CSV table of C-alpha atoms in Angstrom, one decimal:
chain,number,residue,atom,x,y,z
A,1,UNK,CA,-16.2,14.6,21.7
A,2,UNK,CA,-15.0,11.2,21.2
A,3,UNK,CA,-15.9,8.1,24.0
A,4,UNK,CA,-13.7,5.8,25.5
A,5,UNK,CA,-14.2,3.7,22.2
A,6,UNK,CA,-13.2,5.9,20.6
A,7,UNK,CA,-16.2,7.5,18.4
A,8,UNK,CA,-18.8,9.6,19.1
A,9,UNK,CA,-22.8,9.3,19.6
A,10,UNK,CA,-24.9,7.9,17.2
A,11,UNK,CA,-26.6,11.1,16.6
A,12,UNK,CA,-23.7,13.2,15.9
A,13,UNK,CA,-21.2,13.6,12.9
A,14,UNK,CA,-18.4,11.9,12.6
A,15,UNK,CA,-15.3,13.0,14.1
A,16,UNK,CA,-11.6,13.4,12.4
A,17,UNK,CA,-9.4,10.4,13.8
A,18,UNK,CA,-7.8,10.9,16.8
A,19,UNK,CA,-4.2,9.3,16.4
A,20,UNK,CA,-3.2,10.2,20.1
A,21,UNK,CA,-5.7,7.2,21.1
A,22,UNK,CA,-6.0,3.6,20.2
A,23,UNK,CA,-8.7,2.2,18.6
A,24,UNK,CA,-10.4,-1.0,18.8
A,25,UNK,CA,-11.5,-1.2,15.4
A,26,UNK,CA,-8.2,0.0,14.6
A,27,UNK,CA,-6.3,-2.6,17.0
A,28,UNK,CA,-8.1,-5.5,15.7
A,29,UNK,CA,-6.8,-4.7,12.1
A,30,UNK,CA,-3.1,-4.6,13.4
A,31,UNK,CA,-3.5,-8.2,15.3
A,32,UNK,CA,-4.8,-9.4,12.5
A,33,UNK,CA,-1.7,-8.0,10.0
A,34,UNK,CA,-3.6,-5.1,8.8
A,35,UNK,CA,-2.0,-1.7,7.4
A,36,UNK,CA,-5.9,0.8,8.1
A,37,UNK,CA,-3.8,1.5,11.6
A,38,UNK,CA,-1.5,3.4,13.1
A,39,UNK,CA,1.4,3.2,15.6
A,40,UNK,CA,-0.6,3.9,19.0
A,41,UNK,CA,-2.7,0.9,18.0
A,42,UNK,CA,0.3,-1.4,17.0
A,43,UNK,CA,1.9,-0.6,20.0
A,44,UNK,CA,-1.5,-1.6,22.0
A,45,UNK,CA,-1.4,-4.9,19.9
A,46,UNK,CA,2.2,-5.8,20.2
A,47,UNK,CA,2.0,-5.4,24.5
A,48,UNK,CA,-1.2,-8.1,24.1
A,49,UNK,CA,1.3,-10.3,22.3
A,50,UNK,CA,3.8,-10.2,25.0
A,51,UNK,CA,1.2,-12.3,27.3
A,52,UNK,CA,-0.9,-13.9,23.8
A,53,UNK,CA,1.6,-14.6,20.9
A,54,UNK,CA,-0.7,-16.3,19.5
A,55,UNK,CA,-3.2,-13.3,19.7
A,56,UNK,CA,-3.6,-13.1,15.9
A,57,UNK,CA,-4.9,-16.8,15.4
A,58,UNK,CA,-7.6,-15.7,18.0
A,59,UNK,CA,-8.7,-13.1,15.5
A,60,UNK,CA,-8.8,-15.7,12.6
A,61,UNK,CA,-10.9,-18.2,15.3
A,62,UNK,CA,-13.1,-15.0,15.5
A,63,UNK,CA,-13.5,-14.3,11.7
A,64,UNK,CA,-14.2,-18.5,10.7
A,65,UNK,CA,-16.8,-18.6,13.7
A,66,UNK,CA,-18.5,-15.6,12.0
A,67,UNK,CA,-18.2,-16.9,8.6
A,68,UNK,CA,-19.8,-20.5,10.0
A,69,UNK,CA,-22.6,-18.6,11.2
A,70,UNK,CA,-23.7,-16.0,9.0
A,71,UNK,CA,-23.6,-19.0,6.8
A,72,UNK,CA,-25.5,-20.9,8.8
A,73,UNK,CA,-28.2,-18.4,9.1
A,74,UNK,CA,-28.4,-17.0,5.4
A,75,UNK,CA,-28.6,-20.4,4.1
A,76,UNK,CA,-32.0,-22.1,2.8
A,77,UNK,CA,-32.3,-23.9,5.4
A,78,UNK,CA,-32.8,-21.1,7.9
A,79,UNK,CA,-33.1,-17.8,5.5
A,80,UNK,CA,-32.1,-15.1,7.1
A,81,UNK,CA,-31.9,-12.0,5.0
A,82,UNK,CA,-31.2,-9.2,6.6
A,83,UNK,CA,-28.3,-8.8,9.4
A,84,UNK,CA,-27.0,-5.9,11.4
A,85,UNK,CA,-23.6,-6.3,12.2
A,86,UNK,CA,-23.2,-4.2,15.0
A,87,UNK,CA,-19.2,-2.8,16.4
A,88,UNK,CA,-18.3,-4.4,13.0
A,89,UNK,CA,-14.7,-2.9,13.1
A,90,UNK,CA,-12.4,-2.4,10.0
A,91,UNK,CA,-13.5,-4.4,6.4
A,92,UNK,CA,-11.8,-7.4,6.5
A,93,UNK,CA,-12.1,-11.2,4.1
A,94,UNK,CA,-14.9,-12.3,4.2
A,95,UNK,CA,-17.3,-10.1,5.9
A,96,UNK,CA,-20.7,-10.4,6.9
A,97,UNK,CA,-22.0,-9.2,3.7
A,98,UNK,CA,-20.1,-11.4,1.5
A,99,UNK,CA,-21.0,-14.6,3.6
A,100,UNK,CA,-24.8,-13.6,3.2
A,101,UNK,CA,-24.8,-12.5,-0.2
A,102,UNK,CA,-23.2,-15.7,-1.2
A,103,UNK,CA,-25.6,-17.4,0.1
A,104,UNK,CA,-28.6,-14.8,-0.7
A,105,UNK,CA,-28.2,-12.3,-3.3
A,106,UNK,CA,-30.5,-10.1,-2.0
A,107,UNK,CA,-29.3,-10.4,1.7
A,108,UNK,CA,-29.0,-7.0,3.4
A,109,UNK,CA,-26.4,-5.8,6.0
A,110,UNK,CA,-25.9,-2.8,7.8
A,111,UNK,CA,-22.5,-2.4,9.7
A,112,UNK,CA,-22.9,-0.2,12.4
A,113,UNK,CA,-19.5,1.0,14.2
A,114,UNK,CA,-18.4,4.0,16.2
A,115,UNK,CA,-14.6,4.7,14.6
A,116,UNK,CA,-14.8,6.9,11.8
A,117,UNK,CA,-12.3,5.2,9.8
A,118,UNK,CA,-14.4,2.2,9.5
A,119,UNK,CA,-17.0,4.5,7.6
A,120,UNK,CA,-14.2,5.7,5.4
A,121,UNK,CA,-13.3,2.2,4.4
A,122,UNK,CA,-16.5,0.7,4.7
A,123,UNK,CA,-18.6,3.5,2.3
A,124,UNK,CA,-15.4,2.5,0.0
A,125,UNK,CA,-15.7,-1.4,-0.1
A,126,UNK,CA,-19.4,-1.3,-0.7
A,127,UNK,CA,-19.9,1.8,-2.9
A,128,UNK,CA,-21.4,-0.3,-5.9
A,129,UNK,CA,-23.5,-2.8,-3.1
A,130,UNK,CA,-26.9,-0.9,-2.7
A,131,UNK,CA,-28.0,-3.8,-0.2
A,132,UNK,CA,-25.2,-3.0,2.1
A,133,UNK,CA,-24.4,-0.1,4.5
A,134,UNK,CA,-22.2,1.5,6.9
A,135,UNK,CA,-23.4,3.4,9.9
A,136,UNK,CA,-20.9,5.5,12.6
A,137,UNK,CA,-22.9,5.6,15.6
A,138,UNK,CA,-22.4,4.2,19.6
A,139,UNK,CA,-23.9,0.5,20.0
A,140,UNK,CA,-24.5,1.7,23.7
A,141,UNK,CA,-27.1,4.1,22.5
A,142,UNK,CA,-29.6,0.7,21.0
A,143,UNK,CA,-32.7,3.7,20.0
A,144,UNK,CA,-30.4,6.0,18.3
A,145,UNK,CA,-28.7,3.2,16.0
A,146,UNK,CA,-32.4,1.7,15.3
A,147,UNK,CA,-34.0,4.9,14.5
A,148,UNK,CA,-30.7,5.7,12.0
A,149,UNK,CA,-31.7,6.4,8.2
A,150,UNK,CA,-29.3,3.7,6.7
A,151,UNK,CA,-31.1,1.3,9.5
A,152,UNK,CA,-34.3,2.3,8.9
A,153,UNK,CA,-33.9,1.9,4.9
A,154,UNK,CA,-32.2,-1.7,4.8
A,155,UNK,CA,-33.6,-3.6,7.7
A,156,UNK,CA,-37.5,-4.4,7.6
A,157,UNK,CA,-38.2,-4.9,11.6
A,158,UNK,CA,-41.2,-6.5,10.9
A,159,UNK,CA,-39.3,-9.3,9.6
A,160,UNK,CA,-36.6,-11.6,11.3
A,161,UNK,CA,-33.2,-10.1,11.7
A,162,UNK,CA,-29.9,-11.7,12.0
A,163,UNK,CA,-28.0,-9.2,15.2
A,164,UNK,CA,-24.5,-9.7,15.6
A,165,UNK,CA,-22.3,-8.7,18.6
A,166,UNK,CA,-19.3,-10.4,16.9
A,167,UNK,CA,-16.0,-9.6,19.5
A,168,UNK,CA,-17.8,-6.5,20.9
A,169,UNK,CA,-19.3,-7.0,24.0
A,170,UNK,CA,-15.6,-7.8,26.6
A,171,UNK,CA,-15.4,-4.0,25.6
A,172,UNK,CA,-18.5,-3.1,26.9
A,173,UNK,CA,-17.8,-2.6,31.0
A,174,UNK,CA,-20.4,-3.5,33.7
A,175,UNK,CA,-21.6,-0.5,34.6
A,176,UNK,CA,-22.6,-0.2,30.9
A,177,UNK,CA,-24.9,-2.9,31.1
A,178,UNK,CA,-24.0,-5.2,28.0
A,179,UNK,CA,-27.1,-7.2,28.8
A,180,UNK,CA,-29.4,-4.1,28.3
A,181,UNK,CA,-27.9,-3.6,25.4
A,182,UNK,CA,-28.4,-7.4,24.1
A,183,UNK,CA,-32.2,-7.1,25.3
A,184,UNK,CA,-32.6,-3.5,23.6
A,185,UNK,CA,-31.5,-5.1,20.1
A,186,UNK,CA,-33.1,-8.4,20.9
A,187,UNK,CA,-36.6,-6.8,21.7
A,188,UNK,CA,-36.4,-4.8,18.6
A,189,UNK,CA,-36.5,-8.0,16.2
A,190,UNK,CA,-39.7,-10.2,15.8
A,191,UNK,CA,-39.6,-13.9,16.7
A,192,UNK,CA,-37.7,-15.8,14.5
A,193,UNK,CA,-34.8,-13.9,14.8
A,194,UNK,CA,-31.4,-14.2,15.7
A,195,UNK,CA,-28.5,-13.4,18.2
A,196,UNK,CA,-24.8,-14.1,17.0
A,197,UNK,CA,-22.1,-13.3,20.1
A,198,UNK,CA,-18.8,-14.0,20.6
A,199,UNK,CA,-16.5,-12.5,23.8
A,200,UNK,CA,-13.2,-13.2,25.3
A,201,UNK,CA,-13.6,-15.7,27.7
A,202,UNK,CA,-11.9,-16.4,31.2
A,203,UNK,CA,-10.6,-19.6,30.8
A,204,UNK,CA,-7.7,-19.1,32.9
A,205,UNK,CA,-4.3,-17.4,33.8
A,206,UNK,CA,-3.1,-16.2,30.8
A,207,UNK,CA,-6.8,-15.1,29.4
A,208,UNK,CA,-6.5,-12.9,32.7
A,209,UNK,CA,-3.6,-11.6,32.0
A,210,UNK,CA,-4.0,-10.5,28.7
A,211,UNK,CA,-7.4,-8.8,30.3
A,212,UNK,CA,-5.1,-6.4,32.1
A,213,UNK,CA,-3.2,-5.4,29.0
A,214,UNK,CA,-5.8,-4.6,27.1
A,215,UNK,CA,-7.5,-2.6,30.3
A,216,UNK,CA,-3.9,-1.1,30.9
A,217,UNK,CA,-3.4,-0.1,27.3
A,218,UNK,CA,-7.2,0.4,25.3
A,219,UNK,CA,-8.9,0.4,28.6
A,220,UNK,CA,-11.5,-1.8,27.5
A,221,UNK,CA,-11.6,-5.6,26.7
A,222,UNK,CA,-13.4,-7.2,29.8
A,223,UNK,CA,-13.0,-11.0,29.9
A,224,UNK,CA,-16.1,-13.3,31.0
A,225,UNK,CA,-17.0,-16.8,31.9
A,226,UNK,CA,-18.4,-19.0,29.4
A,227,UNK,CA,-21.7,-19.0,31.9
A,228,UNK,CA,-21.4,-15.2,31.9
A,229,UNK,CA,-21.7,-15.0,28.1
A,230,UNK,CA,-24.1,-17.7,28.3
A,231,UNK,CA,-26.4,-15.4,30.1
A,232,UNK,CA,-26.2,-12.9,26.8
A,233,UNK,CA,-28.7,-15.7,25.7
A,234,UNK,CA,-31.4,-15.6,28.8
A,235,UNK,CA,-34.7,-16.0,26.9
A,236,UNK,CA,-33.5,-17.6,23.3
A,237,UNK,CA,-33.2,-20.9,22.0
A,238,UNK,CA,-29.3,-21.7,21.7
A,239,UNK,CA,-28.9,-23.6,18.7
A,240,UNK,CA,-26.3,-26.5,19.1
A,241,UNK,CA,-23.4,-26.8,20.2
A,242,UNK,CA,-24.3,-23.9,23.0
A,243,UNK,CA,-21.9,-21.4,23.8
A,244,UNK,CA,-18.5,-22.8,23.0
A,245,UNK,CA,-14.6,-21.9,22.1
A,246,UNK,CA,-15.3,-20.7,18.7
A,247,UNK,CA,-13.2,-23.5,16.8
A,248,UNK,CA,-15.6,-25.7,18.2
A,249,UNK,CA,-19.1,-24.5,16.8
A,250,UNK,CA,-19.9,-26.3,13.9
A,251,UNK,CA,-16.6,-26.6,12.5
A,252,UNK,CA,-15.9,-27.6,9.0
A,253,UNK,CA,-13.5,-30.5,9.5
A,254,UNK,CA,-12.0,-32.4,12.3
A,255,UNK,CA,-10.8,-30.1,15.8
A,256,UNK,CA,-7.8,-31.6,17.2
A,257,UNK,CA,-8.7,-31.9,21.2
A,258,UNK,CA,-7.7,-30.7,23.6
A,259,UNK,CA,-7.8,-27.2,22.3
A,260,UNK,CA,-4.9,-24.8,23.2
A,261,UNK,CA,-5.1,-21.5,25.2
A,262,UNK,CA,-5.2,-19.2,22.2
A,263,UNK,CA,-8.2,-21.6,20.7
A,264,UNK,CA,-10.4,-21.3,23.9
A,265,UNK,CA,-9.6,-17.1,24.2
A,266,UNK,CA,-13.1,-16.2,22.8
A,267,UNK,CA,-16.5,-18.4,22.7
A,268,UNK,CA,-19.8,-17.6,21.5
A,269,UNK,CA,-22.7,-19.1,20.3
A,270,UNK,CA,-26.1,-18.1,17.9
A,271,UNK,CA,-29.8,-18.2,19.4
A,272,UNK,CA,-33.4,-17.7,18.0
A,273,UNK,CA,-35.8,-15.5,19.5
A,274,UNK,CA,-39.1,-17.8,19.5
């Protein structure tokens, strides 16, 4: 029986696709000019262009922030070497494992995602990487996904952890308590570890209204304040900048100011759990 996301509980097998419904994973690929979709999902993504033309830069915003801090943290200077990557979506450039094991060799990732077609492509991309895995299971369900074989075999809990709720959490609702969620990951990792998040963000009229197309059409994709996803944080040490627009934590180059609407669409920020 599939969820509202689309996939199934993390203890169960996974299911055959179900083309009558759209997927987020699925979604995602075709705003970003992906072909792993189909046309249920493209239509989904074409009605959030009508309000966001722009909609696709805001995935490329999402995959630099990630790449800038995955970096960040599987550099020397931190050393993080072991990430779970969790509502990790389709395989995209440079994904988490390929930012870490650039940086570490030995880094270890485990995607975790509840659309079976992410494990079909995933187990495919990283068939010859013994340090990197892919898991189907629900995010929601925190002891489930922890206890999971793959989990369990790659991720050393007795060691800092990098966790990453990269563009997952707007499509968690309220009433499914995304900040139970962050704490149930959060107090599974020693101190020393690490939260990376990035949401939509309500910065305005048009984030609103692309809020209510992707309700109307995924039913998911919840937008929050930047003090809202600040809150993810409650009890860690925000590195700098804080929660910000994504183009805006520690960018590469120059940012050209004052950022436009489709810049501002998400923000996020990475803590450490003392």
């Amino acid at each position: 029986m599939t969820d509202q996301h689309g996939g199934t509980p993390a203890s169960g097998t996974a299911p055959e696709i179900d083309l009558s419904r759209p997927s987020i994973a699925r979604v995602y690929d075709a705003v970003l000019g992906g072909k792993d979709n189909y046309e249920i999902d493209r239509v989904v993504a074409d009605e959030v262009r009508r309000n966001m033309p722009h909609i696709s830069d805001v995935g490329w915003y999402n995959r630099a922030a990630l790449g800038r801090m995955v970096g960040h943290l599987a550099s020397d200077a931190v050393g993080i070497d072991q990430f779970l990557d969790l509502g990790a979506g389709l395989p995209t450039l440079e994904n988490t494992h390929q930012v870490a094991q650039r940086e570490n060799p030995d880094a270890r990732v485990v995607y975790v995602d509840n659309d079976p077609i992410v494990l079909a492509h995933g187990r495919a991309l990283l068939e010859e990487n013994d340090r990197t895995a892919v898991v189907t299971a629900d995010l929601r369900d925190p002891a489930a996904v922890l206890a999971h074989p793959s989990v369990q075999r790659l991720i050393d809990f007795s060691k800092p952890v990098g966790v990453m709720l990269v563009g997952i959490l707007h499509h968690l609702h309220d009433d499914e308590d995304p900040q139970g969620v962050v704490n149930a990951y959060m107090n599974a990792v020693p101190p020393g570890s690490y939260l990376v998040l990035t949401c939509f963000c309500d910065t305005g009229p048009e984030a609103r209204a692309v809020e209510v197309t992707m309700l109307d059409f995924l039913g998911t994709g919840r937008f929050r304040t930047i003090e809202e996803i600040t809150a993810y944080f409650d009890g860690l040490d925000l590195l700098d900048p804080g929660v910000v627009s994504l183009p805006l934590w520690r960018p590469d180059g120059p940012v050209a100011l004052p950022l436009d609407v489709a810049q501002q669409l998400m923000a996020g920020g990475v803590a450490r759990k003392a």
